[in-house]
Coordinates of C-alpha atoms in Angstrom, one line a residue:
M8 CA -41.1 36.5 20.7
P9 CA -38.0 38.0 22.4
R10 CA -35.8 40.3 20.3
K11 CA -32.7 38.7 18.9
R12 CA -29.5 39.9 20.4
N13 CA -27.2 42.0 18.2
K14 CA -23.7 40.6 17.8
N15 CA -22.2 44.1 18.2
D16 CA -23.8 44.7 21.6
G17 CA -20.9 43.3 23.4
P18 CA -21.0 40.8 26.3
A19 CA -24.2 40.4 28.2
L20 CA -24.4 42.2 31.5
T21 CA -24.7 39.8 34.4
R22 CA -25.8 40.4 37.9
S23 CA -22.9 40.9 40.2
R24 CA -22.7 39.4 43.7
N25 CA -19.7 41.3 44.8
G26 CA -21.3 44.7 45.7
C27 CA -21.3 46.1 49.2
Q28 CA -24.0 45.4 51.7
T29 CA -25.0 49.1 52.0
C30 CA -25.8 49.3 48.3
R31 CA -27.6 46.0 48.4
D32 CA -29.8 47.3 51.2
R33 CA -30.5 50.6 49.3
H34 CA -31.3 48.6 46.1
V35 CA -28.8 50.6 44.0
K36 CA -26.0 49.4 41.8
C37 CA -22.6 49.3 43.4
D38 CA -19.5 50.0 41.3
E39 CA -17.6 47.6 43.6
T40 CA -14.7 50.0 44.3
R41 CA -12.6 49.2 47.3
P42 CA -12.2 50.1 50.1
I43 CA -15.2 52.4 49.6
C44 CA -17.5 52.4 46.6
L45 CA -18.6 55.6 44.8
Q46 CA -22.2 55.4 46.0
C47 CA -21.2 55.2 49.7
Q48 CA -18.5 57.9 49.2
T49 CA -21.1 60.3 47.6
K50 CA -23.7 59.7 50.3
K51 CA -21.1 59.6 53.1
L52 CA -22.3 56.1 54.2
E53 CA -20.3 53.3 55.7
C54 CA -19.4 50.8 53.0
K55 CA -20.0 47.4 54.4
I56 CA -18.4 44.5 52.5
L57 CA -21.0 41.8 51.6
R58 CA -20.4 38.7 53.7
V59 CA -21.7 35.2 53.0
Q60 CA -24.5 34.3 55.4
L61 CA -25.2 30.6 56.0
R62 CA -28.8 29.6 56.4
W63 CA -30.0 26.2 57.6
E64 CA -33.1 24.7 56.3
E65 CA -34.4 23.7 59.7
E66 CA -34.1 27.2 61.0
M67 CA -35.7 28.8 58.0
V68 CA -38.7 26.4 58.3
E69 CA -39.1 27.2 62.0
K70 CA -39.2 30.9 61.1
G71 CA -41.7 30.4 58.3
L72 CA -39.4 31.5 55.6
T73 CA -38.5 30.0 52.3
F74 CA -35.2 28.2 51.9
G75 CA -33.4 29.9 49.0
R76 CA -35.8 30.2 46.0
E77 CA -37.5 26.9 46.6
G78 CA -41.2 27.1 46.0
V79 CA -41.1 30.7 44.8
W80 CA -41.5 30.2 41.0
T81 CA -44.2 28.1 39.5
K82 CA -45.7 27.4 36.0
S83 CA -49.1 27.5 37.5
K84 CA -51.5 29.9 35.6
S85 CA -52.9 31.1 38.8
G86 CA -49.5 32.6 39.7
R87 CA -49.8 31.5 43.3
R88 CA -46.6 30.5 45.0
V89 CA -46.4 26.8 45.9
R90 CA -45.0 26.0 49.3
V91 CA -42.8 22.9 49.0
P92 CA -42.5 21.0 52.2
T93 CA -38.9 21.0 53.2
R94 CA -39.0 18.1 55.7
V95 CA -41.1 15.2 56.6
T96 CA -42.8 15.0 60.0
D97 CA -42.1 12.2 62.4
S98 CA -45.5 10.7 61.9
E99 CA -45.1 10.7 58.1
M100 CA -41.7 9.2 58.4
R101 CA -43.0 6.3 60.6
G102 CA -45.6 5.7 58.0
T103 CA -42.9 5.0 55.4
G104 CA -41.6 2.0 57.4
V105 CA -38.3 3.7 58.3
R106 CA -37.0 2.4 61.7
Y107 CA -35.9 4.7 64.5
A108 CA -32.9 3.4 66.5
D109 CA -29.5 4.4 67.8
Y110 CA -26.7 4.4 65.3
Y111 CA -23.0 4.1 66.0
F112 CA -20.2 5.1 63.7
I113 CA -16.6 3.9 63.8
N114 CA -14.5 6.5 62.0
N115 CA -10.9 5.9 60.9
T116 CA -8.3 8.6 61.2
V117 CA -4.6 8.8 60.2
H118 CA -3.7 7.4 63.6
D119 CA -5.4 4.1 62.7
F120 CA -3.0 3.5 59.8
T121 CA 0.0 3.5 62.1
E122 CA 1.2 0.5 64.0
I123 CA -0.9 -0.5 67.0
S124 CA 0.7 1.0 70.0
S125 CA 0.2 0.2 73.7
A126 CA -1.1 3.7 74.4
I127 CA -4.1 4.1 76.7
V128 CA -7.3 3.7 74.6
C129 CA -10.3 5.4 75.9
D130 CA -13.7 6.4 74.6
E131 CA -16.1 9.2 75.3
D132 CA -18.4 9.1 78.4
D133 CA -21.4 11.3 78.1
N134 CA -24.0 9.8 80.3
G135 CA -25.9 11.5 83.2
S136 CA -26.5 10.3 86.6
T137 CA -29.3 9.8 89.1
F138 CA -29.0 8.7 92.7
G139 CA -30.5 5.5 93.8
S140 CA -33.1 5.3 96.6
I141 CA -32.2 4.1 100.1
A142 CA -35.6 2.6 100.4
S143 CA -34.6 -0.8 99.0
L144 CA -31.5 -1.0 101.2
A145 CA -32.9 -3.3 103.9
S146 CA -33.9 -5.9 101.4
R147 CA -30.4 -6.1 100.0
M148 CA -28.5 -6.3 103.3
T149 CA -28.1 -10.0 104.2
G150 CA -25.2 -12.1 105.3
A151 CA -22.6 -10.7 107.5
F152 CA -24.8 -8.8 109.9
D153 CA -28.4 -7.9 110.7
P154 CA -29.8 -5.7 107.9
A155 CA -32.2 -3.9 110.2
A156 CA -29.3 -2.7 112.3
L157 CA -27.6 -0.7 109.5
P158 CA -29.2 2.7 110.6
V159 CA -28.0 2.0 114.1
L160 CA -24.5 1.3 112.9
L161 CA -24.5 4.5 110.8
A162 CA -25.8 6.6 113.7
H163 CA -23.3 5.1 116.1
A164 CA -20.6 6.2 113.7
G165 CA -21.7 9.8 114.0
F166 CA -23.8 10.8 111.0
S167 CA -27.2 10.3 109.4
L168 CA -28.2 9.2 105.9
P169 CA -29.8 11.8 103.7
S170 CA -33.2 11.0 102.3
V171 CA -34.2 11.3 98.6
S172 CA -37.1 13.6 97.9
G173 CA -39.5 13.2 95.0
D174 CA -37.4 15.5 92.7
G175 CA -34.3 13.4 93.3
Q176 CA -32.6 15.9 95.6
F177 CA -31.1 15.0 98.9
S178 CA -32.4 16.4 102.2
P179 CA -31.0 15.7 105.7
S180 CA -32.9 13.1 107.6
P181 CA -32.0 12.3 111.2
L182 CA -32.1 8.6 112.2
S183 CA -33.3 9.2 115.7
P184 CA -36.8 7.6 115.1
L185 CA -35.0 4.5 114.0
L186 CA -32.9 4.3 117.1
Q187 CA -35.7 4.0 119.6
G188 CA -35.4 0.8 121.6
Q189 CA -32.5 -0.5 119.5
N190 CA -29.0 -1.6 120.5
V191 CA -25.9 -1.9 118.5
P192 CA -25.5 -5.5 117.5
A193 CA -22.6 -7.6 118.5
L194 CA -19.9 -7.8 115.9
S195 CA -16.9 -10.0 115.3
P196 CA -13.8 -9.5 117.4
L197 CA -12.3 -7.5 114.6
L198 CA -15.2 -5.1 114.5
H199 CA -15.5 -3.9 118.1
P200 CA -16.6 -0.2 118.0
I201 CA -13.8 2.3 118.3
Q202 CA -13.9 6.0 118.5
F203 CA -14.5 7.2 115.0
N204 CA -12.3 10.2 114.0
H205 CA -13.9 11.3 110.8
T206 CA -16.3 14.2 110.7
F207 CA -19.1 13.7 108.1
S208 CA -20.3 16.6 106.1
Q209 CA -23.6 16.5 104.2
T210 CA -21.7 15.7 101.0
D211 CA -19.9 12.8 102.7
S212 CA -23.3 11.5 103.8
H213 CA -24.6 11.8 100.2
L214 CA -21.5 9.8 98.9
L215 CA -21.9 7.1 101.5
N216 CA -25.6 6.8 100.6
Y217 CA -24.7 6.5 96.9
Y218 CA -22.1 3.8 97.7
I219 CA -24.6 1.8 99.8
S220 CA -27.7 2.2 97.7
S221 CA -26.3 2.5 94.1
L222 CA -22.8 1.0 93.9
C223 CA -23.0 -2.1 96.1
P224 CA -25.9 -3.6 94.1
L225 CA -23.7 -3.3 91.0
T226 CA -21.0 -5.5 92.4
S227 CA -22.9 -8.8 92.8
L228 CA -25.2 -11.1 90.9
T229 CA -27.3 -11.6 94.0
S230 CA -28.9 -9.3 96.5
S231 CA -26.0 -9.7 98.9
S232 CA -22.8 -7.9 98.1
P233 CA -19.5 -8.3 100.1
F234 CA -18.9 -4.6 99.5
Q235 CA -21.9 -4.0 101.6
T236 CA -22.0 -6.8 104.1
L237 CA -18.2 -6.8 104.8
I238 CA -16.8 -3.4 104.0
I239 CA -19.5 -1.1 105.6
P240 CA -19.3 -2.5 109.1
L241 CA -15.5 -2.5 109.0
A242 CA -15.4 1.0 107.7
L243 CA -17.7 2.3 110.4
F244 CA -16.2 0.6 113.4
S245 CA -12.5 0.1 112.7
G246 CA -11.7 3.7 113.4
S247 CA -9.8 3.9 110.1
S248 CA -10.4 7.3 108.5
H249 CA -8.2 6.4 105.5
M250 CA -10.5 3.4 104.7
M251 CA -13.6 5.7 104.9
H252 CA -12.0 8.3 102.7
S253 CA -11.2 5.6 100.1
L254 CA -14.8 4.4 100.2
L255 CA -16.1 8.0 99.7
G256 CA -13.5 8.5 97.0
L257 CA -14.9 5.5 95.1
A258 CA -18.4 6.9 95.2
A259 CA -17.2 10.3 94.0
S260 CA -15.1 8.8 91.2
H261 CA -18.1 6.9 89.9
L262 CA -20.3 10.0 90.0
A263 CA -17.7 12.0 88.2
R264 CA -17.6 9.4 85.5
I265 CA -21.3 9.1 84.8
E266 CA -21.8 12.9 85.3
G267 CA -19.1 14.1 82.9
G268 CA -20.2 17.7 83.0
N269 CA -20.1 17.9 86.8
T270 CA -16.5 18.8 87.8
G271 CA -17.5 19.0 91.5
W272 CA -17.5 15.2 92.0
K273 CA -14.1 14.9 90.4
E274 CA -12.7 17.4 92.9
K275 CA -14.3 15.5 95.7
A276 CA -12.9 12.2 94.4
L277 CA -9.3 13.7 94.2
K278 CA -9.7 15.1 97.7
H279 CA -10.8 11.8 99.3
K280 CA -8.3 9.7 97.4
G281 CA -5.5 12.1 98.5
L282 CA -6.6 11.8 102.1
A283 CA -6.9 8.0 101.8
V284 CA -3.3 7.7 100.4
A285 CA -1.9 10.0 103.0
G286 CA -3.7 8.2 105.8
L287 CA -2.7 4.8 104.6
R288 CA 1.0 5.8 104.2
K289 CA 1.0 7.2 107.8
R290 CA -0.7 4.1 109.2
L291 CA 1.8 1.7 107.5
S292 CA 4.8 3.8 108.6
E293 CA 3.7 4.3 112.2
G294 CA 1.5 1.3 112.9
G295 CA 4.3 -1.4 112.7
E296 CA 3.4 -5.0 112.2
Q297 CA -0.2 -4.4 113.3
A298 CA -0.9 -2.1 110.4
V299 CA 0.2 -4.8 108.0
V300 CA -1.7 -7.7 109.4
E301 CA -5.0 -5.9 109.9
G302 CA -7.6 -5.8 107.1
E303 CA -8.1 -2.0 106.9
S304 CA -5.0 -1.5 104.8
L305 CA -6.0 -4.1 102.2
V306 CA -9.6 -2.7 102.1
T307 CA -8.2 0.8 101.5
M308 CA -6.0 -0.4 98.6
M309 CA -9.0 -2.3 97.2
M310 CA -11.2 0.8 97.2
M311 CA -8.3 2.8 95.7
C312 CA -8.1 0.2 92.9
L313 CA -11.7 0.6 92.1
S314 CA -11.5 4.4 92.2
E315 CA -8.8 4.4 89.6
I316 CA -10.6 1.9 87.5
A317 CA -13.7 4.0 87.5
S318 CA -11.8 7.1 86.7
D319 CA -9.3 6.3 83.9
C320 CA -8.5 2.6 84.1
D321 CA -4.8 3.2 83.4
E322 CA -1.6 2.2 85.1
K323 CA -2.5 3.9 88.4
W324 CA -4.8 1.1 89.6
V325 CA -2.0 -1.4 88.9
V326 CA 0.2 0.5 91.3
H327 CA -2.3 -0.2 94.1
L328 CA -2.5 -3.8 92.9
R329 CA 1.3 -4.2 93.2
G330 CA 1.2 -2.5 96.6
A331 CA -1.5 -4.9 97.8
K332 CA 0.7 -7.8 96.7
Q333 CA 3.6 -6.6 98.8
V334 CA 1.4 -6.1 101.8
I335 CA -0.1 -9.6 101.5
A336 CA 3.3 -11.2 101.1
L337 CA 4.7 -9.2 104.1
R338 CA 1.6 -10.1 106.1
R339 CA 2.1 -13.8 105.5
Q340 CA 5.7 -13.6 106.5
L341 CA 4.8 -11.9 109.8
L342 CA 2.1 -14.4 110.6
A343 CA 4.4 -17.3 109.8
A344 CA 7.2 -15.8 112.0
R345 CA 4.7 -15.4 114.9
R346 CA 3.6 -18.9 114.6
R347 CA 7.1 -20.2 114.6
S348 CA 8.1 -18.1 117.6
S349 CA 5.0 -18.9 119.6
S350 CA 5.1 -22.1 121.7
T351 CA 1.7 -21.5 123.2
L352 CA -1.0 -24.0 122.5
I353 CA -3.8 -22.8 120.3
T354 CA -6.3 -23.3 123.1
N355 CA -4.5 -20.6 125.2
L356 CA -4.3 -18.0 122.4
D357 CA -6.1 -14.7 122.6
F358 CA -8.8 -14.8 119.9
D359 CA -9.4 -11.1 120.3
D360 CA -6.0 -10.5 118.6
P361 CA -6.7 -10.0 114.9
V362 CA -3.4 -11.6 114.1
V363 CA -4.6 -14.9 115.6
V364 CA -7.9 -14.8 113.9
E365 CA -6.4 -15.0 110.4
E366 CA -7.8 -18.2 109.1
G367 CA -11.5 -17.9 108.3
N368 CA -11.4 -14.0 108.2
P369 CA -14.0 -13.1 105.5
V370 CA -12.6 -9.6 105.0
I371 CA -9.0 -10.8 104.4
D372 CA -10.2 -13.6 102.2
F373 CA -12.4 -11.3 100.1
A374 CA -9.6 -8.7 99.7
H375 CA -7.1 -11.4 98.5
K376 CA -9.7 -12.8 96.1
F377 CA -10.4 -9.3 94.8
F378 CA -6.8 -8.6 93.9
A379 CA -6.0 -12.1 92.5
F380 CA -9.2 -12.0 90.3
Q381 CA -8.4 -8.5 89.0
D382 CA -4.9 -9.8 88.1
V383 CA -6.1 -12.9 86.3
I384 CA -8.9 -11.3 84.3
G385 CA -6.8 -8.3 83.3
R386 CA -4.0 -10.6 82.1
T387 CA -6.3 -12.5 79.7
A388 CA -6.3 -9.4 77.4
C389 CA -2.7 -8.3 77.6
G390 CA -0.8 -11.5 78.6
E391 CA 1.5 -9.8 81.1
V392 CA 3.5 -11.4 83.9
P393 CA 1.2 -12.4 86.8
L394 CA 1.4 -10.7 90.1
F395 CA -0.5 -13.3 92.1
T396 CA 0.1 -17.1 92.0
M397 CA -2.6 -19.7 91.4
E398 CA -2.4 -20.8 95.1
H399 CA -5.5 -18.8 96.0
W400 CA -7.6 -20.6 93.4
R401 CA -6.5 -24.1 94.3
K402 CA -8.0 -24.0 97.8
P403 CA -11.6 -23.4 98.7
G404 CA -12.5 -20.0 100.0
V405 CA -14.0 -19.2 103.4
D406 CA -17.5 -18.9 102.0
N407 CA -17.2 -21.8 99.5
A408 CA -15.4 -24.3 101.7
D409 CA -17.3 -27.2 100.3
D410 CA -16.4 -27.1 96.6
L411 CA -14.2 -25.3 94.1
T412 CA -16.9 -25.3 91.5
T413 CA -19.3 -23.1 93.6
I414 CA -20.2 -19.9 91.8
D415 CA -19.0 -16.8 93.6
P416 CA -21.7 -14.0 93.2
W417 CA -19.1 -11.3 93.0
M418 CA -16.8 -13.0 90.4
G419 CA -19.7 -14.5 88.5
C420 CA -18.0 -17.9 88.2
S421 CA -16.2 -20.5 90.3
R422 CA -12.7 -20.6 91.6
E423 CA -12.0 -23.6 89.3
L424 CA -12.8 -21.5 86.2
V425 CA -10.5 -18.7 87.4
S426 CA -7.8 -21.3 87.9
I427 CA -8.2 -22.5 84.3
L428 CA -8.1 -18.9 83.0
S429 CA -4.9 -18.3 84.9
E430 CA -3.3 -21.4 83.4
I431 CA -4.4 -20.5 79.9
T432 CA -2.8 -17.1 80.3
E433 CA 0.5 -18.6 81.5
L434 CA 0.5 -21.0 78.5
T435 CA -0.2 -18.2 76.2
R436 CA 2.8 -16.2 77.5
W437 CA 5.0 -19.3 77.3
K438 CA 3.9 -20.0 73.7
A439 CA 4.6 -16.4 72.6
Q440 CA 8.0 -16.5 74.1
S441 CA 8.9 -19.9 72.5
S442 CA 7.6 -18.9 69.0
A443 CA 5.5 -22.0 68.8
T444 CA 3.1 -22.5 65.9
P445 CA 0.3 -25.0 65.4
N446 CA 2.8 -27.1 63.3
T447 CA 5.8 -26.9 65.7
I448 CA 3.9 -26.8 69.0
A449 CA 5.7 -28.7 71.8
H450 CA 4.2 -31.8 73.1
P451 CA 3.9 -30.5 76.8
L452 CA 2.0 -27.4 75.6
L453 CA -0.3 -29.5 73.4
S454 CA -1.0 -31.9 76.3
R455 CA -1.7 -29.1 78.7
T456 CA -4.0 -27.4 76.2
Q457 CA -6.0 -30.6 75.7
D458 CA -6.2 -31.0 79.5
L459 CA -7.6 -27.4 79.9
E460 CA -10.1 -28.1 77.1
S461 CA -11.2 -31.2 78.9
R462 CA -11.6 -29.3 82.2
L463 CA -13.6 -26.6 80.6
S464 CA -16.0 -29.0 78.8
T465 CA -16.6 -31.0 82.0
L466 CA -16.8 -28.0 84.4
H467 CA -20.2 -27.9 86.1
Q468 CA -20.6 -24.8 88.2
H469 CA -23.4 -24.6 90.8
P470 CA -24.7 -21.8 93.0
P471 CA -24.1 -21.5 96.7
T472 CA -26.2 -23.5 99.0
F473 CA -28.3 -20.7 100.5
T474 CA -29.0 -18.8 97.3
A475 CA -32.5 -17.6 96.8
P476 CA -34.4 -19.7 94.1
S477 CA -35.1 -16.6 92.1
E478 CA -31.4 -15.8 91.8
I479 CA -30.2 -19.2 90.7
P480 CA -30.9 -18.8 87.0
T481 CA -29.0 -15.6 86.9
L482 CA -26.0 -17.1 88.6
L483 CA -26.0 -20.2 86.3
L484 CA -26.3 -18.1 83.1
A485 CA -23.6 -15.6 84.2
A486 CA -21.2 -18.5 85.0
K487 CA -22.0 -20.2 81.7
L488 CA -21.1 -17.0 79.8
K489 CA -17.8 -16.8 81.5
R490 CA -17.1 -20.5 80.7
L491 CA -18.0 -19.9 77.0
A492 CA -15.8 -16.8 76.9
A493 CA -13.0 -19.0 78.4
V494 CA -13.4 -21.5 75.6
V495 CA -13.1 -18.7 73.0
F496 CA -10.1 -17.3 74.7
L497 CA -8.4 -20.7 74.8
N498 CA -9.0 -21.4 71.1
C499 CA -7.8 -18.0 70.0
A500 CA -4.8 -17.8 72.3
L501 CA -3.6 -21.4 72.2
R502 CA -5.2 -22.9 69.1
D503 CA -4.6 -19.8 66.9
A504 CA -8.3 -19.5 66.0
A505 CA -9.6 -16.3 64.4
P506 CA -13.0 -14.7 64.1
S507 CA -13.5 -16.5 60.8
T508 CA -12.9 -19.9 62.3
P509 CA -16.2 -21.9 62.1
Q510 CA -15.9 -23.3 65.6
I511 CA -15.7 -19.8 67.1
R512 CA -18.9 -18.3 65.6
P513 CA -21.5 -20.4 67.6
Y514 CA -19.8 -19.5 70.8
I515 CA -19.9 -15.8 70.0
H516 CA -23.6 -15.9 69.1
E517 CA -24.4 -17.8 72.3
I518 CA -22.4 -15.3 74.5
L519 CA -24.2 -12.4 72.9
S520 CA -27.6 -14.1 73.4
G521 CA -26.9 -14.7 77.0
V522 CA -25.7 -11.1 77.5
Q523 CA -28.9 -9.8 75.9
L524 CA -31.0 -11.9 78.3
L525 CA -29.2 -10.8 81.4
I526 CA -29.3 -7.1 80.5
E527 CA -33.0 -7.3 79.8
L528 CA -33.4 -8.9 83.3
G529 CA -31.5 -5.9 84.7
T530 CA -28.3 -7.8 85.5
Y531 CA -25.0 -6.2 84.6
A532 CA -22.5 -7.5 87.2
G533 CA -19.6 -9.5 85.7
L534 CA -20.6 -9.0 82.0
I535 CA -17.7 -6.9 80.9
W536 CA -15.3 -9.7 80.3
P537 CA -17.6 -12.0 78.2
V538 CA -18.7 -9.0 76.2
F539 CA -15.1 -8.0 75.6
V540 CA -14.0 -11.5 74.4
A541 CA -17.0 -11.8 72.1
A542 CA -16.6 -8.3 70.7
V543 CA -12.9 -8.6 69.8
E544 CA -13.6 -11.9 68.0
L545 CA -16.5 -10.8 65.9
D546 CA -16.1 -11.8 62.2
P547 CA -15.9 -8.5 60.2
L548 CA -17.3 -10.2 57.1
E549 CA -20.2 -12.0 58.8
D550 CA -21.2 -9.4 61.3
F551 CA -24.8 -10.5 61.9
Y552 CA -26.5 -11.4 65.2
S553 CA -30.0 -12.8 65.5
P554 CA -31.5 -11.7 68.9
T555 CA -33.1 -14.5 70.9
K556 CA -36.1 -12.2 71.4
P557 CA -36.9 -10.3 68.2
S558 CA -39.7 -8.3 70.0
S559 CA -37.3 -6.8 72.5
I560 CA -36.6 -3.0 72.1
T561 CA -34.0 -2.6 74.9
I562 CA -31.1 -4.1 73.0
S563 CA -32.2 -5.3 69.6
D564 CA -34.7 -2.6 68.7
G565 CA -37.1 -5.1 67.3
L566 CA -34.8 -6.5 64.6
S567 CA -34.6 -10.1 63.6
D568 CA -31.0 -9.7 62.4
I569 CA -28.7 -6.8 63.4
G570 CA -25.0 -6.1 63.1
G571 CA -23.0 -7.7 65.8
R572 CA -20.8 -4.6 66.2
R573 CA -23.9 -2.4 66.6
F574 CA -25.3 -4.8 69.2
V575 CA -22.0 -4.8 71.1
L576 CA -21.9 -0.9 71.1
K577 CA -25.5 -0.9 72.3
V578 CA -24.6 -3.3 75.1
F579 CA -21.7 -1.1 76.1
A580 CA -24.1 1.9 76.2
E581 CA -26.5 0.0 78.4
M582 CA -23.7 -1.1 80.8
E583 CA -22.2 2.4 81.1
R584 CA -24.2 3.4 84.2
H585 CA -24.7 0.0 85.7
T586 CA -21.2 -1.3 86.4
L587 CA -18.0 -0.2 88.3
A588 CA -15.9 -1.4 85.3
N589 CA -14.6 1.2 83.0
V590 CA -16.7 0.5 79.9
A591 CA -15.2 3.5 78.0
R592 CA -11.8 1.9 78.1
A593 CA -13.0 -1.5 77.0
R594 CA -15.1 0.1 74.2
G595 CA -12.1 2.0 72.9
I596 CA -10.0 -1.1 72.7
V597 CA -12.8 -3.0 70.9
K598 CA -13.1 -0.3 68.3
R599 CA -9.4 -0.2 67.8
V600 CA -9.4 -4.0 67.2
W601 CA -12.2 -3.7 64.7
K602 CA -10.5 -1.0 62.7
A603 CA -7.2 -2.8 62.7
R604 CA -8.7 -6.0 61.6
D605 CA -10.7 -4.3 58.8
M606 CA -7.6 -2.6 57.4
E607 CA -5.8 -6.0 57.2
L608 CA -8.5 -7.8 55.2
D609 CA -7.1 -8.8 51.8
E610 CA -8.9 -9.7 48.6
T611 CA -9.9 -13.1 49.8
G612 CA -11.5 -11.7 52.9
T613 CA -9.0 -13.0 55.4
T614 CA -6.5 -11.2 57.6
A615 CA -3.6 -13.4 56.4
G616 CA -2.7 -11.1 53.6
R617 CA 0.1 -8.5 53.8
N618 CA 0.7 -9.2 57.5
A619 CA 0.9 -13.0 57.3
E620 CA 4.6 -12.8 58.0
R621 CA 4.0 -11.2 61.4
R622 CA 4.7 -13.2 64.5
G623 CA 1.8 -14.2 66.7
N624 CA -1.8 -15.3 66.3
D625 CA -4.9 -13.2 66.0
W626 CA -5.2 -12.5 69.7
E627 CA -1.5 -11.5 70.0
R628 CA -1.6 -9.2 67.0
F629 CA -4.8 -7.4 67.5
V630 CA -5.8 -7.6 71.2
A631 CA -2.8 -7.9 73.4
P632 CA -0.7 -4.9 72.2
I633 CA -3.4 -2.3 73.1
S634 CA -4.9 -3.9 76.2
G635 CA -2.2 -3.1 78.8
N636 CA -3.4 -2.3 82.3
I637 CA -7.1 -2.9 81.6
S638 CA -9.5 -4.2 84.2
L639 CA -12.2 -6.6 83.0
A640 CA -13.4 -7.9 86.4

């Protein structure tokens, strides 16, 4: 037995941890004198102060060392040290039934407890990038001109497309073998070949290749994209260097976004956008009326809009939108004045004049549709004053002249649905200004709301006549999702519905199910708005989503029931690289809405607690204040 300690021995001597590192390495007792201890002073050694060293278990295991004193002492009679496993291998973990999947965390900071501001909300963007192959280009080029003639058009413009090697790197590839026995096809009167004044570098060729093979397929629900069939011929044969610079700037902006660590693409984007703005300003100041009525200026503004949306999605793209509105208004005034001043019969007009060939111009019609659609879809979130009237949606387009309910492959819905959305937004703005409530709502507003509900419920959208049979289901499902999102938007903005409203939940589940199906089919175009509407109206207390295909691992990770918020964040991650829309901006707004709604839940589980006295409905309180200048097209 150990000897009993004498009471007169004084306090027990404990082992000090404050000695210097030199004495510790020499295994001698340090008297802890500072700045130099007695041992180091006597031996004329450097007295090193002992510093705390942090050791991580993973690093110690990899080096084959013990972590602390774990596994050193044992009660075993053999006296052998027992090595305690410090971590479980992947195979052992899978055997326990633990699921491996992506996890997302929404962290609150002190800024989340302040009032919601209209500041720009953005999220991180950390995805990489790969270039698409040009091999599948010919199968996608249909519609405006002969697909097989694209190499001829590019070579006629003065450059060659680079080829993609097996390792994903570009290498110059002349197009001379493709030009044997070929002639430049006849184009429309607006696209007669002109001397092209832009010198293409190898980087420019890479950017144009990326635009054609990777960006254009992201803009349409079908294999034919107007950004390819309309914009490419005009850019190559109009002689407009500012339009080509804007196109290359868009490609560089998208590459800069998905390759966050590559600053070279951002520099290229800034360079091309600067040249495009300078060239457009010079053309408008020196070109006179002709520069206003031609389509090149509108196309340049359209590309600049997309570049700013892909970069930051802040107020800069709205500047181009307002500029396009002024150009369109001035163009109409000039054309109307020319018609009034001209007494010549239409049979004697010169149809080579682009001013005369105004009606039925697919480029002008598409540019106007682009700007008007961006305006309508963006205003659904923030409820700002419209820039474009509903006149464009009340008349059939050039390509859909038969019916207003024909689905546009670029918009993902019909003109009739866009017209309904525009009217809902206008009613929402009027309702907010008049301080109307469900109990005091004016009869005209109630009547128009019921009329819009009837139009939505009876709206039957159909694909274009010459759509490929394999693409029809995709068009119908995408248009249905936008119609369901419009129903949710109407109920939340005009009927004061909230995420906890029983009528809203089935729509949210159906939208998420359709989004899952389209993404698993490889379709991402036009999904940002339905996902945004469904995400901001998720019920925080019943945040469960049952995937339509439990065996899928792309989105649902094989779960029968997953959190709706986790599903939405997974969808955003899938869409990051497959859309021109700024997913990071939309994701940041959605997270802010979730956190604000969570912090306003009271004891009863509703958001009508301490902020019940606030003016406005759920959409006006949580979504509109932080959604300014967002693009959801």
